[in-house]
Amino acid sequence: MTVSTGQHIKKSMLTVKTFLGYMLAVSTSFYSVQPQVLVTATSVFILDNSAGLGMKRSRLHCPQRISRLGAVLWAMLLGCAWPQVYADNSLQRDLPKTLQQPTRVVETANVKREIRLLPIRTAGRLSYAAETRLAFKTSGLVKAVYVDEGDTFNTGDLLAVLDKEEVNAQVSSAESNVVKAKRDLQRLNRLYQQKAISLQQLQDAQTALRLAEADLRIARFNQRHSVIKATQPGRVLQRLLEPHELISAGKPAFLVALGRDQWVMEVGLADRDVVKVSIGDKAKVLFDAYPEKGFSGRVSQIAAVADSKSGTFNVKVELDKPSVVLKSGLIGRMDIYPHTTKPLAFIPVAAMVTANNNKAMVFAFDEQTHQVQQHWVDISAMLGGELAIKKGLDGVQQVVTLGAKYLENGMHVRLAGE
């Protein structure tokens, strides 16, 4: 039977497809066969079929014989490669599981154990050491105001005064009542000596005189406090009245700072922090108005009871004399350094894998076994790029920093540079 060229080409293509399928199946099953073996077998097979395409019609039966020869060579090559495949797979099974895993490359840092002053960070308001509100004792019209906001004053300086016409009249009336009570007492005393009146009438006259004298003292006291005078040097922080204004008794007229440049920071601390603070502890303050300048101070006062509204304890820090002009009411960030004698462990922040409240997870590194162990630690404070650890690193000398997020407990690792 005569075979056409087209049929021969179809048979050759079918043979190539069949071969490629065999090659894919064998490569999948024996993935460790060396690439040289697969390339050699493939080349022989392709050349074998390619040679058949160039034959004349009279010799179309030759490619079939050559194709069979290529298949035989392919089987022989696979048979030679089988021992190597079996040996490689057996070696892979015999290796320990830990050695079959890829080794992670990490970097570590030493654990520092030191005694440091850990700051309590808070914020507060700047004020003068002694701020008070000044007011008139009596109500009345404001006659004159002699100072303005920001002005300084000395002891005895007059700050403001009321119109005294009303209070002077009250003093004059009280003085007249005293004179009359004295005159009545003298007259009744003579009558009593003459047995013209009873002892009770004489005693009533004596009581009336004492009442009149008391009213006079009250009137004179109100007269003295119809003006506001400075009892010590200070500065006017706020002026709350104007001339010719009707002001009631006790209403604040000025907010003043007593003393000169004596500044304090007032902060509210929670109960867990206030128990760590003592009088004399150092503090540092930063203001947004002076971002590059720090101010030092010391704790001068600690409240004995908590504030009923906020639940915090008021703490005052007296600042050292500043070299710049400060304003009352500035808000500043403060670090208070309570004294401590307990050593803490310090590690880089990069060693922290995860955190939950005041706890964090880190990996400890063992130099002998090159293994890592997971540790949960208690964080005392965060200082810049370091974590202060109070519990959880007993006996640990090194912790993993770079690469810690990709580790598992008990994993073998390799240090960078080894």
CSV table of C-alpha atoms in Angstrom, one decimal:
chain,number,residue,atom,x,y,z
A,1,MET,CA,0.0,0.0,0.0
A,2,THR,CA,1.4,3.4,-0.9
A,3,VAL,CA,1.4,6.0,2.0
A,4,SER,CA,1.0,9.7,1.1
A,5,THR,CA,3.4,12.4,2.3
A,6,GLY,CA,0.6,14.0,4.3
A,7,GLN,CA,-0.3,10.9,6.2
A,8,HIS,CA,3.4,10.4,7.0
A,9,ILE,CA,3.6,13.9,8.4
A,10,LYS,CA,0.5,13.3,10.5
A,11,LYS,CA,2.0,10.1,11.9
A,12,SER,CA,5.3,11.9,12.7
A,13,MET,CA,3.5,14.7,14.5
A,14,LEU,CA,1.5,12.1,16.4
A,15,THR,CA,4.7,10.4,17.4
A,16,VAL,CA,6.2,13.7,18.6
A,17,LYS,CA,3.1,14.5,20.7
A,18,THR,CA,3.1,11.1,22.2
A,19,PHE,CA,6.8,11.4,23.1
A,20,LEU,CA,6.3,14.8,24.7
A,21,GLY,CA,3.5,13.4,26.8
A,22,TYR,CA,5.8,10.5,28.0
A,23,MET,CA,8.6,13.0,28.8
A,24,LEU,CA,6.3,15.2,30.9
A,25,ALA,CA,5.0,12.2,32.8
A,26,VAL,CA,8.4,10.9,33.5
A,27,SER,CA,9.8,14.3,34.5
A,28,THR,CA,6.9,14.8,36.9
A,29,SER,CA,7.5,11.4,38.5
A,30,PHE,CA,11.3,11.6,38.7
A,31,TYR,CA,11.9,15.3,39.2
A,32,SER,CA,15.5,14.7,40.3
A,33,VAL,CA,16.7,13.2,36.9
A,34,GLN,CA,19.6,15.3,35.8
A,35,PRO,CA,18.7,17.8,33.0
A,36,GLN,CA,21.6,16.4,30.8
A,37,VAL,CA,19.7,13.0,30.6
A,38,LEU,CA,16.4,14.6,29.5
A,39,VAL,CA,18.1,16.9,27.0
A,40,THR,CA,20.0,14.0,25.4
A,41,ALA,CA,16.9,11.8,25.1
A,42,THR,CA,14.8,14.6,23.7
A,43,SER,CA,17.4,15.5,21.1
A,44,VAL,CA,17.8,11.9,19.9
A,45,PHE,CA,14.0,11.6,19.6
A,46,ILE,CA,13.5,14.9,17.7
A,47,LEU,CA,16.4,14.2,15.3
A,48,ASP,CA,15.1,10.7,14.7
A,49,ASN,CA,11.7,12.0,13.6
A,50,SER,CA,13.1,15.0,11.8
A,51,ALA,CA,15.3,12.8,9.7
A,52,GLY,CA,12.3,10.8,8.5
A,53,LEU,CA,10.5,13.9,7.2
A,54,GLY,CA,13.2,14.4,4.5
A,55,MET,CA,13.0,10.8,3.0
A,56,LYS,CA,11.7,10.1,-0.3
A,57,ARG,CA,8.3,8.5,-0.8
A,58,SER,CA,9.9,5.2,-1.6
A,59,ARG,CA,11.6,5.1,1.8
A,60,LEU,CA,8.7,6.2,4.1
A,61,HIS,CA,9.1,3.1,6.1
A,62,CYS,CA,12.5,4.2,7.5
A,63,PRO,CA,11.3,6.9,10.0
A,64,GLN,CA,9.2,4.3,11.7
A,65,ARG,CA,12.2,2.1,12.4
A,66,ILE,CA,14.3,5.2,13.5
A,67,SER,CA,11.4,6.3,15.8
A,68,ARG,CA,11.4,2.8,17.4
A,69,LEU,CA,15.2,3.1,17.9
A,70,GLY,CA,14.8,6.6,19.6
A,71,ALA,CA,12.2,5.1,22.0
A,72,VAL,CA,14.6,2.3,22.9
A,73,LEU,CA,17.4,4.8,23.6
A,74,TRP,CA,15.0,6.9,25.8
A,75,ALA,CA,14.1,3.8,27.9
A,76,MET,CA,17.8,3.0,28.3
A,77,LEU,CA,18.6,6.5,29.5
A,78,LEU,CA,15.8,6.4,32.0
A,79,GLY,CA,17.0,3.1,33.3
A,80,CYS,CA,20.5,4.6,33.9
A,81,ALA,CA,19.1,7.6,35.7
A,82,TRP,CA,16.8,5.5,38.0
A,83,PRO,CA,19.5,4.6,40.6
A,84,GLN,CA,20.4,8.2,41.0
A,85,VAL,CA,16.8,9.3,41.4
A,86,TYR,CA,16.3,6.6,44.0
A,87,ALA,CA,19.4,7.5,45.9
A,88,ASP,CA,18.6,11.2,46.0
A,89,ASN,CA,15.0,10.5,47.3
A,90,SER,CA,16.3,8.1,50.0
A,91,LEU,CA,18.8,10.7,51.2
A,92,GLN,CA,16.1,13.4,51.3
A,93,ARG,CA,13.9,11.1,53.5
A,94,ASP,CA,16.8,10.3,55.8
A,95,LEU,CA,17.6,13.9,56.6
A,96,PRO,CA,16.2,15.4,59.9
A,97,LYS,CA,13.2,17.5,59.4
A,98,THR,CA,14.9,20.6,60.8
A,99,LEU,CA,17.7,20.3,58.3
A,100,GLN,CA,15.3,20.0,55.4
A,101,GLN,CA,13.9,23.5,56.2
A,102,PRO,CA,15.6,26.5,54.8
A,103,THR,CA,17.8,28.3,57.5
A,104,ARG,CA,16.7,31.9,58.3
A,105,VAL,CA,19.4,34.5,58.4
A,106,VAL,CA,18.9,36.9,61.3
A,107,GLU,CA,20.6,39.7,63.3
A,108,THR,CA,20.7,39.8,67.1
A,109,ALA,CA,21.3,42.3,69.8
A,110,ASN,CA,22.6,41.9,73.4
A,111,VAL,CA,20.3,42.4,76.3
A,112,LYS,CA,21.4,45.3,78.6
A,113,ARG,CA,20.7,45.1,82.3
A,114,GLU,CA,21.1,48.5,83.9
A,115,ILE,CA,19.7,50.8,86.6
A,116,ARG,CA,18.1,53.8,84.9
A,117,LEU,CA,15.7,56.6,85.8
A,118,LEU,CA,12.6,55.7,83.8
A,119,PRO,CA,10.5,58.8,83.1
A,120,ILE,CA,6.8,59.2,83.8
A,121,ARG,CA,5.5,61.1,80.8
A,122,THR,CA,2.6,63.5,81.2
A,123,ALA,CA,1.5,67.0,80.3
A,124,GLY,CA,0.5,70.0,82.4
A,125,ARG,CA,-0.1,73.7,82.6
A,126,LEU,CA,2.5,76.3,83.5
A,127,SER,CA,1.6,78.9,86.2
A,128,TYR,CA,3.3,81.0,88.8
A,129,ALA,CA,4.1,79.4,92.1
A,130,ALA,CA,1.5,81.6,93.8
A,131,GLU,CA,-1.5,82.9,91.8
A,132,THR,CA,-4.4,84.5,93.6
A,133,ARG,CA,-7.5,86.6,92.8
A,134,LEU,CA,-7.8,90.0,94.4
A,135,ALA,CA,-11.3,91.6,95.1
A,136,PHE,CA,-13.0,94.4,97.0
A,137,LYS,CA,-14.6,93.7,100.4
A,138,THR,CA,-17.6,95.8,99.6
A,139,SER,CA,-19.7,96.6,96.6
A,140,GLY,CA,-19.5,100.0,94.9
A,141,LEU,CA,-18.5,102.0,91.9
A,142,VAL,CA,-14.9,101.6,90.6
A,143,LYS,CA,-13.3,105.0,90.9
A,144,ALA,CA,-9.9,104.2,89.4
A,145,VAL,CA,-7.6,101.4,88.2
A,146,TYR,CA,-3.9,101.9,88.3
A,147,VAL,CA,-2.4,98.8,86.7
A,148,ASP,CA,-2.9,96.8,83.6
A,149,GLU,CA,-2.3,93.2,82.5
A,150,GLY,CA,1.4,92.4,82.5
A,151,ASP,CA,2.4,95.2,84.9
A,152,THR,CA,4.5,94.4,87.9
A,153,PHE,CA,4.0,95.9,91.4
A,154,ASN,CA,5.7,96.2,94.7
A,155,THR,CA,4.5,95.9,98.3
A,156,GLY,CA,2.0,98.7,99.2
A,157,ASP,CA,1.3,99.8,95.6
A,158,LEU,CA,-2.3,100.8,95.0
A,159,LEU,CA,-4.0,98.7,92.3
A,160,ALA,CA,-7.6,100.0,92.3
A,161,VAL,CA,-10.0,102.0,94.4
A,162,LEU,CA,-13.8,102.4,94.8
A,163,ASP,CA,-15.7,105.5,95.2
A,164,LYS,CA,-15.6,106.0,99.0
A,165,GLU,CA,-18.5,108.4,99.5
A,166,GLU,CA,-20.9,105.6,100.6
A,167,VAL,CA,-18.4,103.8,102.9
A,168,ASN,CA,-17.2,107.1,104.4
A,169,ALA,CA,-20.8,107.9,105.3
A,170,GLN,CA,-21.1,104.6,107.0
A,171,VAL,CA,-18.0,105.2,109.0
A,172,SER,CA,-19.3,108.7,110.0
A,173,SER,CA,-22.6,107.2,111.1
A,174,ALA,CA,-20.9,104.5,113.1
A,175,GLU,CA,-18.6,107.1,114.8
A,176,SER,CA,-21.7,109.2,115.8
A,177,ASN,CA,-23.4,106.1,117.3
A,178,VAL,CA,-20.4,105.5,119.4
A,179,VAL,CA,-20.3,109.1,120.7
A,180,LYS,CA,-24.0,108.9,121.6
A,181,ALA,CA,-23.6,105.5,123.3
A,182,LYS,CA,-20.8,106.8,125.4
A,183,ARG,CA,-22.8,109.9,126.4
A,184,ASP,CA,-25.8,107.7,127.4
A,185,LEU,CA,-23.6,105.4,129.4
A,186,GLN,CA,-22.2,108.4,131.4
A,187,ARG,CA,-25.6,109.8,132.2
A,188,LEU,CA,-27.0,106.4,133.2
A,189,ASN,CA,-24.0,105.7,135.4
A,190,ARG,CA,-24.7,108.9,137.4
A,191,LEU,CA,-28.3,107.9,137.8
A,192,TYR,CA,-27.4,104.5,138.9
A,193,GLN,CA,-25.1,105.9,141.6
A,194,GLN,CA,-28.1,108.0,142.8
A,195,LYS,CA,-30.2,104.9,142.9
A,196,ALA,CA,-32.5,106.4,140.3
A,197,ILE,CA,-32.3,103.5,137.8
A,198,SER,CA,-31.8,99.8,138.1
A,199,LEU,CA,-28.7,97.8,137.4
A,200,GLN,CA,-30.3,96.4,134.3
A,201,GLN,CA,-30.7,99.8,132.7
A,202,LEU,CA,-27.0,100.5,133.3
A,203,GLN,CA,-25.9,97.2,131.8
A,204,ASP,CA,-28.1,97.8,128.7
A,205,ALA,CA,-26.3,101.1,128.2
A,206,GLN,CA,-22.9,99.4,128.4
A,207,THR,CA,-24.0,96.8,125.8
A,208,ALA,CA,-25.2,99.6,123.5
A,209,LEU,CA,-21.8,101.2,123.6
A,210,ARG,CA,-20.0,97.9,122.7
A,211,LEU,CA,-22.4,97.4,119.8
A,212,ALA,CA,-21.7,100.9,118.5
A,213,GLU,CA,-18.0,100.4,118.7
A,214,ALA,CA,-18.3,97.1,116.8
A,215,ASP,CA,-20.2,98.8,114.0
A,216,LEU,CA,-17.6,101.4,113.8
A,217,ARG,CA,-14.8,98.8,113.4
A,218,ILE,CA,-16.8,97.1,110.7
A,219,ALA,CA,-17.3,100.4,108.8
A,220,ARG,CA,-13.6,101.3,109.1
A,221,PHE,CA,-12.7,97.8,107.9
A,222,ASN,CA,-14.8,98.2,104.9
A,223,GLN,CA,-13.3,101.6,104.3
A,224,ARG,CA,-9.8,100.1,104.3
A,225,HIS,CA,-10.8,97.4,101.9
A,226,SER,CA,-12.5,99.8,99.4
A,227,VAL,CA,-9.1,99.8,97.8
A,228,ILE,CA,-6.8,97.0,96.6
A,229,LYS,CA,-3.2,97.3,97.7
A,230,ALA,CA,-0.4,94.8,97.0
A,231,THR,CA,0.8,92.9,100.1
A,232,GLN,CA,3.9,91.7,98.3
A,233,PRO,CA,5.7,92.1,94.9
A,234,GLY,CA,4.0,90.4,91.9
A,235,ARG,CA,2.6,90.7,88.4
A,236,VAL,CA,-0.9,91.3,87.0
A,237,LEU,CA,-2.0,88.3,85.0
A,238,GLN,CA,-5.6,89.4,84.3
A,239,ARG,CA,-7.5,92.7,84.8
A,240,LEU,CA,-11.2,92.0,85.3
A,241,LEU,CA,-12.7,95.5,86.0
A,242,GLU,CA,-12.9,98.9,84.4
A,243,PRO,CA,-13.3,102.4,85.9
A,244,HIS,CA,-16.9,103.5,86.7
A,245,GLU,CA,-18.0,99.9,86.7
A,246,LEU,CA,-20.4,98.7,89.5
A,247,ILE,CA,-18.8,95.7,91.1
A,248,SER,CA,-20.2,93.5,93.7
A,249,ALA,CA,-18.5,92.4,97.0
A,250,GLY,CA,-16.1,89.5,96.5
A,251,LYS,CA,-16.1,89.6,92.7
A,252,PRO,CA,-12.5,89.1,91.4
A,253,ALA,CA,-10.9,92.3,90.2
A,254,PHE,CA,-7.4,91.0,89.3
A,255,LEU,CA,-5.6,87.7,88.8
A,256,VAL,CA,-2.1,88.2,90.1
A,257,ALA,CA,1.1,86.2,90.6
A,258,LEU,CA,2.8,86.8,93.8
A,259,GLY,CA,6.6,86.7,93.7
A,260,ARG,CA,8.9,87.2,90.8
A,261,ASP,CA,9.5,84.5,88.1
A,262,GLN,CA,8.7,81.5,90.3
A,263,TRP,CA,7.1,79.0,87.9
A,264,VAL,CA,5.5,75.7,88.5
A,265,MET,CA,4.0,73.0,86.3
A,266,GLU,CA,0.8,71.4,87.5
A,267,VAL,CA,0.0,67.9,86.3
A,268,GLY,CA,-2.4,65.1,87.2
A,269,LEU,CA,-1.0,61.7,87.8
A,270,ALA,CA,-2.8,58.4,88.0
A,271,ASP,CA,-2.5,56.3,91.2
A,272,ARG,CA,-0.1,53.8,89.6
A,273,ASP,CA,2.3,56.7,88.8
A,274,VAL,CA,1.9,59.0,91.8
A,275,VAL,CA,3.1,56.2,94.2
A,276,LYS,CA,6.5,56.2,92.4
A,277,VAL,CA,7.0,60.0,92.8
A,278,SER,CA,8.7,61.7,95.7
A,279,ILE,CA,9.4,65.3,96.7
A,280,GLY,CA,12.7,66.4,95.0
A,281,ASP,CA,12.5,64.0,92.0
A,282,LYS,CA,13.9,65.6,88.9
A,283,ALA,CA,11.8,66.6,85.9
A,284,LYS,CA,12.3,68.0,82.4
A,285,VAL,CA,9.7,70.1,80.5
A,286,LEU,CA,9.3,71.0,76.8
A,287,PHE,CA,7.1,73.7,75.4
A,288,ASP,CA,5.9,74.1,71.9
A,289,ALA,CA,6.8,77.8,72.1
A,290,TYR,CA,10.5,76.8,72.7
A,291,PRO,CA,10.8,73.4,70.9
A,292,GLU,CA,14.6,73.3,71.0
A,293,LYS,CA,15.0,74.3,74.6
A,294,GLY,CA,14.4,72.2,77.7
A,295,PHE,CA,13.5,73.3,81.2
A,296,SER,CA,14.5,71.5,84.4
A,297,GLY,CA,12.8,71.3,87.7
A,298,ARG,CA,12.0,69.3,90.8
A,299,VAL,CA,8.8,67.9,92.3
A,300,SER,CA,7.7,70.4,95.1
A,301,GLN,CA,4.2,69.3,96.0
A,302,ILE,CA,2.2,66.0,95.9
A,303,ALA,CA,-1.5,66.0,96.7
A,304,ALA,CA,-2.7,63.7,99.5
A,305,VAL,CA,-6.1,63.0,97.9
A,306,ALA,CA,-7.3,62.6,94.3
A,307,ASP,CA,-9.3,65.2,92.5
A,308,SER,CA,-13.0,64.4,92.8
A,309,LYS,CA,-13.7,65.1,89.1
A,310,SER,CA,-10.6,63.7,87.3
A,311,GLY,CA,-9.6,61.0,89.8
A,312,THR,CA,-5.9,62.0,89.4
A,313,PHE,CA,-3.5,63.3,92.0
A,314,ASN,CA,-2.2,66.9,91.5
A,315,VAL,CA,1.6,67.2,91.4
A,316,LYS,CA,3.5,70.5,91.2
A,317,VAL,CA,7.0,70.7,89.7
A,318,GLU,CA,8.9,73.9,90.5
A,319,LEU,CA,11.0,75.0,87.5
A,320,ASP,CA,14.5,76.4,87.8
A,321,LYS,CA,14.8,80.1,86.9
A,322,PRO,CA,14.2,80.2,83.1
A,323,SER,CA,16.5,82.2,80.8
A,324,VAL,CA,13.6,83.1,78.5
A,325,VAL,CA,10.2,84.9,79.0
A,326,LEU,CA,7.5,82.5,79.9
A,327,LYS,CA,3.7,83.0,80.0
A,328,SER,CA,1.3,81.6,82.5
A,329,GLY,CA,-1.0,79.0,80.9
A,330,LEU,CA,1.5,77.5,78.5
A,331,ILE,CA,1.0,73.7,78.0
A,332,GLY,CA,4.1,71.6,78.2
A,333,ARG,CA,5.2,68.0,78.0
A,334,MET,CA,6.9,66.7,81.1
A,335,ASP,CA,9.1,63.8,82.0
A,336,ILE,CA,9.3,63.0,85.8
A,337,TYR,CA,12.2,60.8,86.8
A,338,PRO,CA,11.4,58.9,90.0
A,339,HIS,CA,14.3,57.4,91.8
A,340,THR,CA,14.7,53.6,91.5
A,341,THR,CA,17.3,51.0,92.5
A,342,LYS,CA,15.9,48.0,90.6
A,343,PRO,CA,17.8,47.0,87.4
A,344,LEU,CA,15.8,46.5,84.2
A,345,ALA,CA,16.5,44.7,80.9
A,346,PHE,CA,16.8,46.9,77.8
A,347,ILE,CA,16.4,45.6,74.2
A,348,PRO,CA,15.9,47.3,70.8
A,349,VAL,CA,12.3,48.1,69.8
A,350,ALA,CA,13.0,46.1,66.6
A,351,ALA,CA,13.1,42.9,68.6
A,352,MET,CA,9.3,43.2,69.4
A,353,VAL,CA,7.3,40.9,67.1
A,354,THR,CA,3.8,41.7,68.5
A,355,ALA,CA,2.4,43.5,71.6
A,356,ASN,CA,-0.7,43.5,73.7
A,357,ASN,CA,-1.2,46.2,76.3
A,358,ASN,CA,2.0,46.2,78.3
A,359,LYS,CA,3.2,42.8,77.1
A,360,ALA,CA,5.3,42.0,74.0
A,361,MET,CA,6.6,38.8,72.3
A,362,VAL,CA,10.3,38.5,71.4
A,363,PHE,CA,12.6,35.7,70.2
A,364,ALA,CA,15.7,34.8,72.4
A,365,PHE,CA,18.8,33.5,70.5
A,366,ASP,CA,20.9,30.6,71.9
A,367,GLU,CA,24.5,30.9,70.7
A,368,GLN,CA,25.2,27.2,71.4
A,369,THR,CA,22.3,25.6,69.5
A,370,HIS,CA,21.5,28.5,67.1
A,371,GLN,CA,17.9,28.1,68.0
A,372,VAL,CA,15.4,30.7,68.9
A,373,GLN,CA,12.8,30.6,71.7
A,374,GLN,CA,9.7,32.6,72.1
A,375,HIS,CA,9.3,34.8,75.2
A,376,TRP,CA,6.5,37.0,76.4
A,377,VAL,CA,7.8,40.0,78.4
A,378,ASP,CA,6.4,42.8,80.5
A,379,ILE,CA,7.2,46.3,79.2
A,380,SER,CA,8.0,48.9,81.8
A,381,ALA,CA,8.6,51.8,79.4
A,382,MET,CA,9.6,52.7,75.9
A,383,LEU,CA,12.7,55.0,75.7
A,384,GLY,CA,13.4,56.2,72.2
A,385,GLY,CA,14.5,53.1,70.3
A,386,GLU,CA,14.6,50.8,73.4
A,387,LEU,CA,12.2,48.8,75.5
A,388,ALA,CA,12.6,48.6,79.2
A,389,ILE,CA,11.6,45.1,80.3
A,390,LYS,CA,10.9,44.3,83.9
A,391,LYS,CA,10.0,40.6,83.5
A,392,GLY,CA,10.4,37.8,81.0
A,393,LEU,CA,14.1,37.8,80.0
A,394,ASP,CA,15.7,36.0,82.9
A,395,GLY,CA,18.8,34.2,81.6
A,396,VAL,CA,18.5,35.6,78.1
A,397,GLN,CA,21.6,37.2,76.7
A,398,GLN,CA,20.6,38.0,73.1
A,399,VAL,CA,17.4,38.7,71.2
A,400,VAL,CA,16.6,38.6,67.5
A,401,THR,CA,16.1,41.9,65.8
A,402,LEU,CA,16.3,41.7,62.0
A,403,GLY,CA,14.1,38.8,60.8
A,404,ALA,CA,12.2,38.2,64.0
A,405,LYS,CA,8.8,38.5,62.3
A,406,TYR,CA,9.5,35.4,60.1
A,407,LEU,CA,10.6,33.0,62.9
A,408,GLU,CA,8.8,30.2,64.7
A,409,ASN,CA,9.5,28.8,68.2
A,410,GLY,CA,12.4,26.4,68.2
A,411,MET,CA,13.6,27.2,64.6
A,412,HIS,CA,17.3,27.0,63.7
A,413,VAL,CA,18.7,30.2,62.4
A,414,ARG,CA,22.0,31.5,61.0
A,415,LEU,CA,23.6,34.9,62.0
A,416,ALA,CA,24.2,37.4,59.2
A,417,GLY,CA,27.8,37.3,58.2
A,418,GLU,CA,28.5,33.6,59.1
